[in-house]
Short mmCIF file of C-alpha atoms in Angstrom, two decimals:
data_model
loop_
_atom_site.label_atom_id
_atom_site.label_comp_id
_atom_site.label_asym_id
_atom_site.label_seq_id
_atom_site.Cartn_x
_atom_site.Cartn_y
_atom_site.Cartn_z
CA MET Q 9 104.44 123.96 104.83
CA SER Q 10 101.71 121.17 104.60
CA GLU Q 11 98.98 121.68 102.01
CA GLN Q 12 96.56 121.95 105.24
CA SER Q 13 98.37 124.98 106.48
CA PHE Q 14 98.28 127.26 103.16
CA PRO Q 15 97.07 130.95 104.21
CA ASP Q 16 93.73 132.21 102.91
CA PRO Q 17 94.30 133.32 99.53
CA GLY Q 18 92.58 136.63 100.33
CA VAL Q 19 90.24 136.82 97.46
CA PRO Q 20 87.32 134.49 96.41
CA VAL Q 21 88.49 131.49 94.31
CA ASP Q 22 86.11 129.83 92.04
CA SER Q 23 86.40 125.89 91.54
CA MET Q 24 86.01 124.02 88.55
CA ASP Q 25 84.95 120.23 88.89
CA ALA Q 26 86.56 117.49 87.00
CA GLU Q 27 83.41 116.84 84.94
CA THR Q 28 83.34 120.27 83.63
CA LEU Q 29 86.78 120.42 82.74
CA LYS Q 30 86.68 117.31 80.94
CA GLY Q 31 83.61 118.30 79.09
CA ARG Q 32 85.42 121.59 77.91
CA ILE Q 33 88.23 119.41 76.81
CA ASP Q 34 86.00 117.08 74.83
CA ASP Q 35 84.21 120.04 73.13
CA ALA Q 36 87.66 121.08 71.76
CA GLN Q 37 87.51 124.16 73.96
CA ASP Q 38 90.76 126.05 74.55
CA VAL Q 39 91.96 125.10 78.06
CA THR Q 40 94.72 126.56 79.82
CA VAL Q 41 96.25 124.70 82.77
CA LEU Q 42 99.01 125.60 85.41
CA ASP Q 43 99.78 122.53 87.48
CA VAL Q 44 101.60 123.30 90.61
CA ARG Q 45 102.65 119.79 91.87
CA ALA Q 46 106.19 118.80 91.85
CA GLU Q 47 107.86 118.29 88.57
CA SER Q 48 108.19 114.52 88.76
CA GLU Q 49 104.48 114.20 89.51
CA TYR Q 50 103.58 116.37 86.67
CA GLU Q 51 105.55 114.34 84.15
CA THR Q 52 104.24 111.18 85.51
CA TRP Q 53 100.72 112.29 84.67
CA HIS Q 54 98.82 115.17 84.24
CA VAL Q 55 95.75 116.78 82.52
CA ASP Q 56 96.05 116.96 78.88
CA GLY Q 57 94.07 117.06 75.53
CA GLU Q 58 94.51 118.39 71.93
CA ARG Q 59 93.70 122.11 73.05
CA VAL Q 60 95.18 122.02 76.40
CA THR Q 61 98.07 124.56 77.03
CA ASP Q 62 99.80 123.76 80.43
CA ALA Q 63 102.80 124.42 82.15
CA ASN Q 64 104.29 123.14 85.60
CA VAL Q 65 105.47 125.60 88.28
CA PRO Q 66 105.39 123.95 91.74
CA TYR Q 67 103.28 125.60 94.20
CA PHE Q 68 106.54 125.92 96.86
CA GLU Q 69 107.98 128.41 94.44
CA PHE Q 70 104.97 130.54 94.95
CA LEU Q 71 105.40 130.53 98.87
CA GLU Q 72 107.21 133.88 98.68
CA GLY Q 73 104.47 135.33 96.70
CA ALA Q 74 103.98 135.76 92.99
CA THR Q 75 106.96 137.16 91.67
CA ASP Q 76 107.55 138.81 87.91
CA GLU Q 77 109.83 135.98 87.21
CA LEU Q 78 107.14 133.27 88.41
CA LEU Q 79 104.30 135.17 86.61
CA GLU Q 80 106.28 134.97 83.11
CA ARG Q 81 106.14 131.25 83.49
CA VAL Q 82 102.38 131.26 83.91
CA PRO Q 83 100.57 130.46 80.51
CA GLU Q 84 98.59 132.82 79.06
CA ALA Q 85 94.87 131.90 78.69
CA PRO Q 86 92.59 133.27 75.92
CA ASP Q 87 90.44 136.33 76.58
CA GLY Q 88 87.42 135.34 78.70
CA GLU Q 89 88.85 131.95 79.79
CA PRO Q 90 90.37 131.32 83.01
CA ILE Q 91 93.52 129.35 83.99
CA VAL Q 92 92.77 126.09 85.67
CA VAL Q 93 95.35 125.63 88.48
CA VAL Q 94 95.70 122.08 89.50
CA CYS Q 95 97.43 120.22 92.64
CA ALA Q 96 97.16 116.71 93.95
CA LYS Q 97 94.32 117.42 96.31
CA GLY Q 98 92.95 121.06 95.57
CA GLN Q 99 94.69 122.92 98.53
CA SER Q 100 97.91 124.28 97.05
CA SER Q 101 96.36 125.21 93.88
CA GLU Q 102 93.43 127.07 95.69
CA PHE Q 103 96.25 129.05 97.23
CA VAL Q 104 98.39 129.56 93.82
CA ALA Q 105 94.94 130.46 92.07
CA GLY Q 106 94.18 133.17 94.91
CA LEU Q 107 97.90 134.59 94.40
CA LEU Q 108 97.20 134.76 90.33
CA LYS Q 109 93.77 136.45 91.11
CA GLN Q 110 95.43 139.07 93.29
CA GLU Q 111 97.70 140.07 90.14
CA GLY Q 112 94.43 140.22 88.12
CA ILE Q 113 94.98 137.12 86.36
CA ASP Q 114 91.48 134.96 85.91
CA ALA Q 115 92.14 131.75 87.59
CA VAL Q 116 90.04 128.90 89.07
CA ASN Q 117 91.02 125.83 91.17
CA LEU Q 118 90.32 122.31 90.20
CA ALA Q 119 88.26 120.91 92.86
CA ASP Q 120 89.94 117.87 94.61
CA GLY Q 121 92.93 118.19 92.28
CA MET Q 122 94.16 115.20 90.35
CA ASN Q 123 92.57 112.87 92.88
CA GLY Q 124 89.49 114.49 91.67
CA TRP Q 125 90.32 114.00 88.03
CA ALA Q 126 91.01 110.16 88.98
CA ARG Q 127 87.74 109.92 90.18
CA LEU Q 128 86.11 110.96 87.02
CA TYR Q 129 84.44 107.82 85.43
CA GLU Q 130 82.44 108.09 81.97
CA ALA Q 131 80.41 105.42 80.38
CA ALA Q 132 78.83 105.03 76.88
CA GLU Q 133 77.16 101.88 75.07
CA LEU Q 134 79.29 100.26 72.40
CA ASP Q 135 77.78 100.29 68.42
CA ALA Q 136 78.02 96.33 68.23
CA ASP Q 137 76.30 93.84 66.43
CA THR Q 138 74.46 92.24 69.30
CA ASP Q 139 71.33 92.24 71.17
CA ALA Q 140 73.00 92.72 74.30
CA THR Q 141 73.83 96.01 75.85
CA VAL Q 142 77.74 96.55 76.08
CA LEU Q 143 78.55 99.55 78.16
CA GLN Q 144 82.39 100.89 77.99
CA TYR Q 145 83.49 102.56 80.83
CA ARG Q 146 86.42 104.86 80.83
CA ARG Q 147 88.70 106.17 83.03
CA PRO Q 148 90.35 109.54 81.79
CA SER Q 149 93.04 109.87 84.36
CA SER Q 150 94.76 106.45 83.71
CA GLY Q 151 93.05 105.09 80.34
CA CYS Q 152 91.39 101.98 82.31
CA LEU Q 153 88.28 100.47 80.46
CA ALA Q 154 85.63 98.27 82.04
CA TYR Q 155 82.53 96.58 80.67
CA LEU Q 156 79.03 96.01 81.60
CA VAL Q 157 77.16 93.33 79.42
CA VAL Q 158 73.28 93.38 79.84
CA SER Q 159 70.77 91.20 78.57
CA ASP Q 160 67.32 90.25 79.66
CA GLY Q 161 67.47 91.33 83.29
CA GLU Q 162 70.93 90.06 83.89
CA ALA Q 163 74.41 91.72 83.65
CA ALA Q 164 78.29 90.99 83.90
CA VAL Q 165 80.98 93.17 84.73
CA VAL Q 166 84.40 92.78 83.23
CA ASP Q 167 87.64 94.05 84.59
CA PRO Q 168 85.86 96.41 87.33
CA LEU Q 169 87.56 98.67 89.49
CA ARG Q 170 87.59 98.87 93.09
CA ALA Q 171 87.19 102.52 93.46
CA PHE Q 172 83.72 102.31 91.37
CA ALA Q 173 82.06 98.92 92.51
CA ASP Q 174 78.88 101.05 93.72
CA ARG Q 175 78.75 102.32 89.96
CA TYR Q 176 78.33 99.06 88.43
CA VAL Q 177 75.95 97.75 90.56
CA GLU Q 178 73.74 101.09 90.27
CA ASP Q 179 74.21 101.01 86.32
CA ALA Q 180 72.82 97.44 86.10
CA ARG Q 181 69.83 98.24 88.05
CA GLU Q 182 69.39 101.32 85.76
CA TYR Q 183 69.20 98.59 82.91
CA GLY Q 184 66.60 96.60 84.71
CA ALA Q 185 69.16 94.02 85.56
CA GLU Q 186 70.83 92.46 88.38
CA LEU Q 187 74.58 91.95 88.35
CA ARG Q 188 75.28 88.31 88.15
CA TYR Q 189 79.20 88.19 87.37
CA ALA Q 190 82.16 89.91 88.13
CA ALA Q 191 85.02 88.86 85.82
CA ASP Q 192 88.49 89.93 85.63
CA THR Q 193 90.45 89.00 82.41
CA HIS Q 194 93.79 88.91 84.40
CA VAL Q 195 95.86 89.86 87.44
CA HIS Q 196 95.79 93.28 86.76
CA ALA Q 197 99.07 95.24 87.25
CA ASP Q 198 97.75 98.96 87.09
CA HIS Q 199 94.52 99.16 89.30
CA VAL Q 200 92.90 97.26 92.18
CA SER Q 201 89.93 95.05 90.84
CA GLY Q 202 86.73 95.35 92.20
CA ALA Q 203 85.62 91.78 91.56
CA ARG Q 204 86.12 90.65 94.99
CA GLU Q 205 84.37 93.89 96.44
CA LEU Q 206 81.37 93.05 94.17
CA ALA Q 207 81.50 89.22 95.49
CA GLU Q 208 81.00 90.63 98.95
CA ARG Q 209 77.57 91.72 97.71
CA GLY Q 210 76.62 88.25 96.35
CA VAL Q 211 77.87 88.70 92.83
CA GLU Q 212 79.42 85.75 91.33
CA LEU Q 213 83.05 86.05 90.95
CA VAL Q 214 84.62 84.87 87.87
CA PHE Q 215 88.46 84.49 87.66
CA PRO Q 216 90.53 82.61 84.90
CA ALA Q 217 91.82 79.63 86.05
CA PRO Q 218 95.38 80.12 84.36
CA ALA Q 219 95.67 83.29 86.38
CA ALA Q 220 94.55 81.51 89.50
CA ALA Q 221 97.51 79.15 88.97
CA ARG Q 222 99.80 82.12 89.55
CA GLY Q 223 98.89 81.58 93.26
CA VAL Q 224 95.82 83.57 94.37
CA GLU Q 225 94.83 83.75 98.06
CA PHE Q 226 91.22 84.70 97.99
CA ASP Q 227 89.08 84.42 101.07
CA THR Q 228 85.95 84.48 98.64
CA GLU Q 229 84.94 81.71 96.54
CA TYR Q 230 85.33 82.09 92.90
CA ARG Q 231 84.54 80.37 89.70
CA ALA Q 232 87.60 79.36 87.78
CA VAL Q 233 86.83 79.39 84.01
CA GLU Q 234 89.03 77.69 81.32
CA ASP Q 235 89.44 78.12 77.48
CA GLY Q 236 86.07 77.11 76.06
CA ASP Q 237 83.90 77.74 78.85
CA SER Q 238 81.06 80.28 78.55
CA LEU Q 239 78.90 82.25 80.71
CA THR Q 240 75.38 82.77 80.18
CA VAL Q 241 73.97 86.58 80.63
CA GLY Q 242 70.43 86.58 79.78
CA SER Q 243 69.93 85.49 76.42
CA VAL Q 244 73.70 85.92 75.32
CA GLU Q 245 76.81 83.70 75.62
CA ILE Q 246 80.09 84.94 76.69
CA ASP Q 247 82.80 82.71 75.58
CA VAL Q 248 85.97 82.35 77.38
CA LEU Q 249 89.19 82.30 75.35
CA HIS Q 250 92.69 81.78 76.88
CA THR Q 251 94.86 84.52 75.34
CA PRO Q 252 98.43 84.46 77.20
CA GLY Q 253 101.23 86.75 76.28
CA HIS Q 254 100.79 90.03 78.50
CA THR Q 255 100.43 87.41 81.40
CA SER Q 256 100.24 83.94 81.74
CA GLY Q 257 96.59 83.73 82.68
CA MET Q 258 95.31 86.45 80.20
CA THR Q 259 91.69 85.68 79.20
CA SER Q 260 89.45 87.11 76.89
CA TYR Q 261 85.65 87.26 76.43
CA LEU Q 262 83.78 87.01 73.38
CA VAL Q 263 80.36 88.68 73.82
CA ASP Q 264 77.66 86.99 71.44
CA ASP Q 265 80.27 86.22 69.00
CA ALA Q 266 80.23 89.97 68.33
CA VAL Q 267 82.39 91.69 71.09
CA LEU Q 268 85.76 90.66 71.86
CA LEU Q 269 86.87 91.93 75.46
CA THR Q 270 90.74 91.48 75.01
CA GLY Q 271 91.80 92.94 78.42
CA ASP Q 272 95.39 93.82 77.87
CA THR Q 273 96.33 91.47 74.73
CA LEU Q 274 95.22 93.89 71.88
CA PHE Q 275 94.52 97.52 72.34
CA THR Q 276 93.06 99.87 69.19
CA GLU Q 277 96.39 101.44 69.21
CA SER Q 278 98.94 98.98 70.37
CA VAL Q 279 99.53 95.51 71.89
CA ALA Q 280 100.66 94.27 75.21
CA ARG Q 281 103.68 94.34 77.20
CA PRO Q 282 105.36 91.11 78.09
CA ASP Q 283 107.21 91.97 81.10
CA LEU Q 284 105.04 92.52 84.08
CA GLU Q 285 104.79 88.92 85.24
CA GLU Q 286 108.22 87.31 84.90
CA GLY Q 287 110.27 90.48 84.37
CA ASP Q 288 112.90 91.38 81.66
CA GLU Q 289 114.14 87.72 81.69
CA GLY Q 290 110.87 86.17 80.73
CA ALA Q 291 109.69 88.88 78.48
CA PRO Q 292 111.00 87.21 75.20
CA GLU Q 293 109.04 84.10 75.92
CA ALA Q 294 105.95 85.85 76.90
CA ALA Q 295 106.27 88.28 73.79
CA ALA Q 296 106.39 84.96 71.82
CA ARG Q 297 103.46 83.60 73.29
CA LEU Q 298 101.68 87.02 72.66
CA HIS Q 299 102.39 86.69 69.01
CA GLU Q 300 101.13 83.10 68.83
CA THR Q 301 97.93 84.20 70.73
CA LEU Q 302 97.42 87.16 68.33
CA GLN Q 303 98.05 85.04 65.16
CA GLU Q 304 96.23 81.93 66.11
CA ARG Q 305 93.59 82.79 68.46
CA ILE Q 306 92.64 86.48 67.86
CA LEU Q 307 93.26 87.12 64.05
CA THR Q 308 91.54 83.81 63.00
CA LEU Q 309 88.12 85.47 64.47
CA PRO Q 310 85.87 87.23 61.82
CA GLU Q 311 87.08 90.54 60.84
CA ASP Q 312 83.82 92.20 62.11
CA VAL Q 313 84.14 91.20 65.60
CA LEU Q 314 84.54 94.64 67.52
CA VAL Q 315 87.85 94.56 69.67
CA ALA Q 316 87.22 96.41 73.10
CA PRO Q 317 90.36 96.54 75.03
CA ALA Q 318 91.06 97.03 78.98
CA HIS Q 319 93.00 100.39 78.44
CA PHE Q 320 93.48 103.17 75.85
CA GLY Q 321 96.63 105.18 75.52
CA ASP Q 322 97.50 108.56 74.41
CA ALA Q 323 97.94 107.45 70.75
CA ALA Q 324 94.36 105.96 70.74
CA THR Q 325 91.69 107.45 68.75
CA PRO Q 326 88.33 107.49 70.09
CA ARG Q 327 85.18 106.73 67.94
CA GLU Q 328 82.73 109.62 67.25
CA ASP Q 329 80.95 108.72 70.52
CA GLY Q 330 84.03 108.74 72.58
CA THR Q 331 84.29 104.93 73.02
CA TYR Q 332 87.56 102.95 72.43
CA ALA Q 333 86.70 99.87 70.05
CA ALA Q 334 87.65 98.86 66.50
CA HIS Q 335 86.78 96.13 64.33
CA LEU Q 336 89.46 93.39 64.13
CA GLY Q 337 89.65 93.63 60.24
CA ASP Q 338 90.39 97.40 60.28
CA LEU Q 339 93.10 96.83 63.07
CA ASP Q 340 94.59 93.86 61.29
CA ALA Q 341 94.89 96.38 58.16
CA SER Q 342 96.33 99.18 60.06
CA MET Q 343 98.68 98.08 62.67
CA SER Q 344 101.87 96.75 61.19
CA VAL Q 345 102.94 94.72 64.15
CA LEU Q 346 100.12 92.45 63.56
CA SER Q 347 101.78 91.42 60.31
CA MET Q 348 105.23 90.88 61.77
CA ASP Q 349 106.93 87.41 61.99
CA ARG Q 350 107.49 86.19 65.32
CA ASP Q 351 111.04 87.15 65.87
CA GLU Q 352 110.50 90.60 64.50
CA PHE Q 353 107.46 91.02 66.74
CA VAL Q 354 109.43 89.99 69.77
CA GLU Q 355 112.27 92.39 69.27
CA PHE Q 356 109.66 95.08 68.37
CA VAL Q 357 107.33 94.90 71.44
CA ARG Q 358 110.46 94.51 73.86
CA SER Q 359 112.46 97.49 72.26
CA ASP Q 360 110.82 100.50 73.66
CA MET Q 361 108.62 99.74 76.34
CA PRO Q 362 107.16 102.62 78.98
CA PRO Q 363 107.99 102.49 82.36
CA ARG Q 364 106.35 99.82 84.38
CA PRO Q 365 103.09 100.96 85.92
CA ALA Q 366 103.52 102.83 89.69
CA ASN Q 367 103.12 100.41 92.44
CA TYR Q 368 102.37 97.40 90.20
CA GLU Q 369 104.32 94.92 92.44
CA THR Q 370 102.01 95.89 95.35
CA ILE Q 371 98.87 96.12 92.98
CA ILE Q 372 99.52 92.49 91.62
CA ALA Q 373 99.72 90.94 95.23
CA THR Q 374 96.59 92.81 96.16
CA ASN Q 375 94.70 91.50 93.32
CA LEU Q 376 96.23 88.21 93.99
CA GLY Q 377 94.94 88.39 97.67
CA ARG Q 378 98.17 88.32 99.11
CA GLU Q 379 98.07 91.70 100.65
CA GLU Q 380 94.96 93.51 102.04
CA VAL Q 381 94.82 97.38 101.44
CA GLY Q 382 91.89 100.01 102.76
CA ASP Q 383 90.03 101.71 99.87
CA ASN Q 384 91.96 104.94 100.33
CA ARG Q 385 95.19 103.13 99.99
CA ALA Q 386 94.12 101.36 96.97
CA PHE Q 387 92.99 104.58 95.16
CA GLU Q 388 96.37 105.94 95.91
CA LEU Q 389 98.29 102.93 94.64
CA GLU Q 390 96.60 103.22 91.13
CA LEU Q 391 97.07 107.11 90.67
CA GLY Q 392 98.93 107.72 87.04
CA PRO Q 393 98.85 105.99 83.78
CA ASN Q 394 98.28 102.34 83.19
CA ASN Q 395 101.59 101.84 81.01
CA CYS Q 396 100.23 98.33 80.11
CA ALA Q 397 100.83 98.40 76.68
CA ALA Q 398 103.95 98.01 74.55
CA SER Q 399 105.07 101.39 72.80
CA SER Q 400 102.77 102.79 70.15
CA ASP Q 401 105.38 104.18 67.87
CA ALA Q 402 105.46 102.52 64.44
CA MET Q 403 102.43 100.32 65.24
CA THR Q 404 100.29 101.61 62.33
CA SER Q 405 101.03 101.02 58.74
CA ASP Q 406 101.61 104.17 56.64
#
């Protein structure tokens, strides 16, 4: 039975949108979720949070009805709160929510399912020591972060996602600015970049020259930037720093000597994984380059520089305003991995890496311009967690 052929549930089923669900999670309310996707999909990624209680019972087990055995596997929600039923697109979860309601269980359907969850995109300004406005975008479903830098009527977006290209243009205008640059820190492996999409709208595409050396095949013209170059946005300078390790072309952008957009080099809870460009065979050398980058390029910057990465993971703790950033000195003091010598560091970051991002080879080829995919396919390719960091286990000091 396809998701399009589910019978009418027979009772009215209310829906909850992703924004409302995320708001309840952020407000530390008790949330109960029944995920009815296949077990493998659930284990790959699902809605979670500090006060989220969830269970996975695949929808096909409900096709013969809500048996007593199945109902025993459904989590019990607090009095007065509904169970939120979740699937991929919102059809099978509506069917299951209807069955639960027929059994007297208060249940609602997550509108558009996990696809709707993946379209949730939040933004908040970073509290940073700069006259520029630095807006951090967060995609809760995957942990992807992007940035809009605004100063005196001009703006630059760093690490844009193709699925949200319109949003960056609109937000720049909300700040009274025109989007001048769209820059990537590297060839991403977890999401389809929106830089070329924005370039088609007249925004200048900025791409690290060392990343382009991997063999980009863009139809779009771009500005190749090298270590030591800078971009002017309004009254502030964005300095270009080559920070290899995660990839050979990884590049960080230092905004007004105050905010370091580190891409996938340094996160607030971890450091980069070194195996997505050259595989397991090239990982030791890449990890050694990452150690050199951290020790000689990043940790030599002033300790009050605010580190703003391209991702956050489950172990990351947001600031009070919901953003994911930390001062360099605080990270240096709290992350034991940053004080390891090279050999210990290389062994550590390679010892417990998570699974590679889903579809990463196709995503890399797309971001290099070697493959072309439509918007819907691009969105599907990047569903799920990013997995671009090394394991966060034992990253912090006691």
